[in-house]
Amino acid sequence: MRKIKNFMVDYGDTSKVKKETFTVLDTLPCAITWFYNGTNHRIEYQDKLIPLMLKTNQYIAIVQAPYSKVYNMAYIINGNGEVIWHLKDILKGKRNIDIPLFYDVYYINDSLYFFVVVSNTDYRFEFNPYTGEVGDFIESR
C-alpha cells in the first residue's frame, strides 16, 4: 500500500508582515506539500488551511478557510490530492446541516474529530475517513 511521504506545511513568507502581534489566523499555514506515487503535490490557499496527515499516511484531512463563512470547507484527500470525502456534503445529506463552519480537525483517543459551528453552537463529531460515517454531535464548551 502506498503512503504519503515528506508531508510539509508552508506558512508563507511572514518576514513581510509588519505586525507586532499575530492572530490565530496569521499563524496558520497557507499551503501543504507532499510526495506520493512518484509525484510532488501542493495545495495552497490564501485564506489558510488546517491540515492533518491521517495516521495511516494515506489520507490528509483539511479544513480550508477556517474563519471564512464564504470559503470554509472540510475534506479528506488521498495521496493524489483527490477529494475522497467532502464534509459539507456529508453533513447536509446525513444530518440536514446546511451551513457548518469548520474550524479544526485532530485526533482524540485515536479517533478523528472535526470541530464545527452550527447555529452559533460549537460541536465536535467523530468522522470515519474510510467509511464516511459521522458520529454524534457533541457540544463543545
Short mmCIF file of C-alpha atoms in Angstrom, two decimals:
data_model
loop_
_atom_site.label_atom_id
_atom_site.label_comp_id
_atom_site.label_asym_id
_atom_site.label_seq_id
_atom_site.Cartn_x
_atom_site.Cartn_y
_atom_site.Cartn_z
CA MET A 1 0.00 0.00 0.00
CA ARG A 2 1.42 3.40 -0.99
CA LYS A 3 1.93 6.07 1.63
CA ILE A 4 2.21 9.84 1.59
CA LYS A 5 5.78 10.95 2.22
CA ASN A 6 7.52 14.24 3.00
CA PHE A 7 4.34 15.93 4.22
CA MET A 8 5.16 19.58 4.98
CA VAL A 9 3.22 22.69 5.94
CA ASP A 10 4.17 26.06 4.45
CA TYR A 11 3.47 29.20 6.46
CA GLY A 12 4.40 31.54 3.62
CA ASP A 13 6.70 34.50 3.89
CA THR A 14 5.95 36.04 7.27
CA SER A 15 9.01 38.31 7.08
CA LYS A 16 6.99 40.86 5.10
CA VAL A 17 4.29 41.07 7.77
CA LYS A 18 4.79 44.26 9.79
CA LYS A 19 2.76 43.22 12.81
CA GLU A 20 3.90 43.04 16.39
CA THR A 21 1.00 40.77 17.28
CA PHE A 22 -0.22 37.82 15.27
CA THR A 23 -3.77 36.49 15.26
CA VAL A 24 -4.54 32.78 15.25
CA LEU A 25 -5.29 33.13 11.54
CA ASP A 26 -1.83 34.64 10.93
CA THR A 27 -0.17 31.58 12.43
CA LEU A 28 -1.92 29.02 10.21
CA PRO A 29 -0.26 27.52 7.13
CA CYS A 30 -1.19 28.74 3.67
CA ALA A 31 -0.01 25.61 1.83
CA ILE A 32 0.88 21.95 2.20
CA THR A 33 3.20 19.81 0.11
CA TRP A 34 3.80 16.07 -0.05
CA PHE A 35 5.23 13.30 -2.23
CA TYR A 36 3.09 10.39 -3.41
CA ASN A 37 3.48 7.76 -6.11
CA GLY A 38 6.48 9.48 -7.73
CA THR A 39 4.90 12.95 -7.81
CA ASN A 40 5.20 16.08 -5.69
CA HIS A 41 1.87 17.67 -4.75
CA ARG A 42 0.90 21.08 -3.37
CA ILE A 43 -2.31 22.68 -2.14
CA GLU A 44 -2.21 26.41 -1.49
CA TYR A 45 -4.97 28.62 -0.20
CA GLN A 46 -4.64 32.29 0.73
CA ASP A 47 -7.37 32.09 3.41
CA LYS A 48 -5.28 29.48 5.25
CA LEU A 49 -5.51 25.75 5.92
CA ILE A 50 -5.64 23.44 8.90
CA PRO A 51 -4.15 20.19 7.58
CA LEU A 52 -3.77 16.86 9.37
CA MET A 53 -1.97 13.83 7.98
CA LEU A 54 -4.03 10.81 8.99
CA LYS A 55 -2.30 8.11 10.99
CA THR A 56 -2.16 5.64 8.09
CA ASN A 57 -0.22 8.18 5.96
CA GLN A 58 -2.66 7.51 3.11
CA TYR A 59 -5.01 10.48 3.53
CA ILE A 60 -4.94 14.12 4.59
CA ALA A 61 -7.76 15.92 6.39
CA ILE A 62 -8.03 19.62 5.56
CA VAL A 63 -10.07 22.48 6.96
CA GLN A 64 -9.89 25.25 4.38
CA ALA A 65 -10.52 28.92 5.25
CA PRO A 66 -11.40 28.18 8.90
CA TYR A 67 -12.52 31.75 9.63
CA SER A 68 -14.41 32.49 6.43
CA LYS A 69 -18.14 31.89 6.18
CA VAL A 70 -17.88 32.14 2.39
CA TYR A 71 -14.91 29.86 1.58
CA ASN A 72 -14.91 27.45 4.52
CA MET A 73 -14.69 23.75 3.66
CA ALA A 74 -13.51 20.49 5.17
CA TYR A 75 -12.48 17.45 3.20
CA ILE A 76 -10.34 14.33 3.11
CA ILE A 77 -7.97 13.84 0.19
CA ASN A 78 -5.95 10.85 -0.94
CA GLY A 79 -2.25 10.87 -1.83
CA ASN A 80 -3.02 12.08 -5.36
CA GLY A 81 -4.85 15.12 -3.96
CA GLU A 82 -8.29 13.85 -5.00
CA VAL A 83 -11.16 14.64 -2.64
CA ILE A 84 -12.46 11.41 -1.10
CA TRP A 85 -14.94 12.96 1.35
CA HIS A 86 -16.40 16.46 1.26
CA LEU A 87 -17.69 17.07 4.79
CA LYS A 88 -20.22 19.81 3.94
CA ASP A 89 -21.96 17.44 1.51
CA ILE A 90 -21.92 14.62 4.05
CA LEU A 91 -23.38 16.78 6.83
CA LYS A 92 -26.08 18.10 4.52
CA GLY A 93 -27.05 14.58 3.42
CA LYS A 94 -26.76 12.73 6.73
CA ARG A 95 -27.58 15.45 9.26
CA ASN A 96 -29.53 18.03 7.23
CA ILE A 97 -27.00 20.72 8.20
CA ASP A 98 -26.77 23.41 5.52
CA ILE A 99 -24.22 25.91 6.84
CA PRO A 100 -21.50 24.36 9.01
CA LEU A 101 -18.37 26.38 9.79
CA PHE A 102 -15.43 24.01 10.26
CA TYR A 103 -12.58 25.30 12.38
CA ASP A 104 -10.36 22.38 13.43
CA VAL A 105 -9.53 18.72 12.96
CA TYR A 106 -7.48 16.40 15.15
CA TYR A 107 -7.37 13.02 16.84
CA ILE A 108 -8.89 12.26 20.23
CA ASN A 109 -8.03 8.77 21.53
CA ASP A 110 -7.19 7.51 18.01
CA SER A 111 -10.49 8.77 16.55
CA LEU A 112 -10.60 11.57 14.00
CA TYR A 113 -12.74 14.56 15.05
CA PHE A 114 -13.83 17.64 13.16
CA PHE A 115 -14.85 20.77 15.03
CA VAL A 116 -17.68 22.85 13.65
CA VAL A 117 -20.02 25.72 14.48
CA VAL A 118 -23.69 25.14 13.65
CA SER A 119 -26.30 27.78 14.52
CA ASN A 120 -23.83 29.60 16.81
CA THR A 121 -23.04 26.45 18.81
CA ASP A 122 -19.67 24.65 18.81
CA TYR A 123 -19.66 20.90 18.26
CA ARG A 124 -17.21 18.13 17.58
CA PHE A 125 -18.01 14.92 15.81
CA GLU A 126 -16.12 11.76 15.05
CA PHE A 127 -15.59 11.01 11.38
CA ASN A 128 -14.52 7.70 9.90
CA PRO A 129 -12.34 8.54 6.88
CA TYR A 130 -12.71 5.02 5.46
CA THR A 131 -16.49 4.67 5.58
CA GLY A 132 -17.68 8.29 5.64
CA GLU A 133 -19.67 7.67 8.82
CA VAL A 134 -20.42 10.67 11.02
CA GLY A 135 -20.62 10.18 14.78
CA ASP A 136 -22.84 12.00 17.24
CA PHE A 137 -22.51 15.75 17.58
CA ILE A 138 -21.04 16.59 20.98
CA GLU A 139 -21.44 20.16 22.16
CA SER A 140 -18.09 21.76 22.98
CA ARG A 141 -17.82 24.44 25.64
#
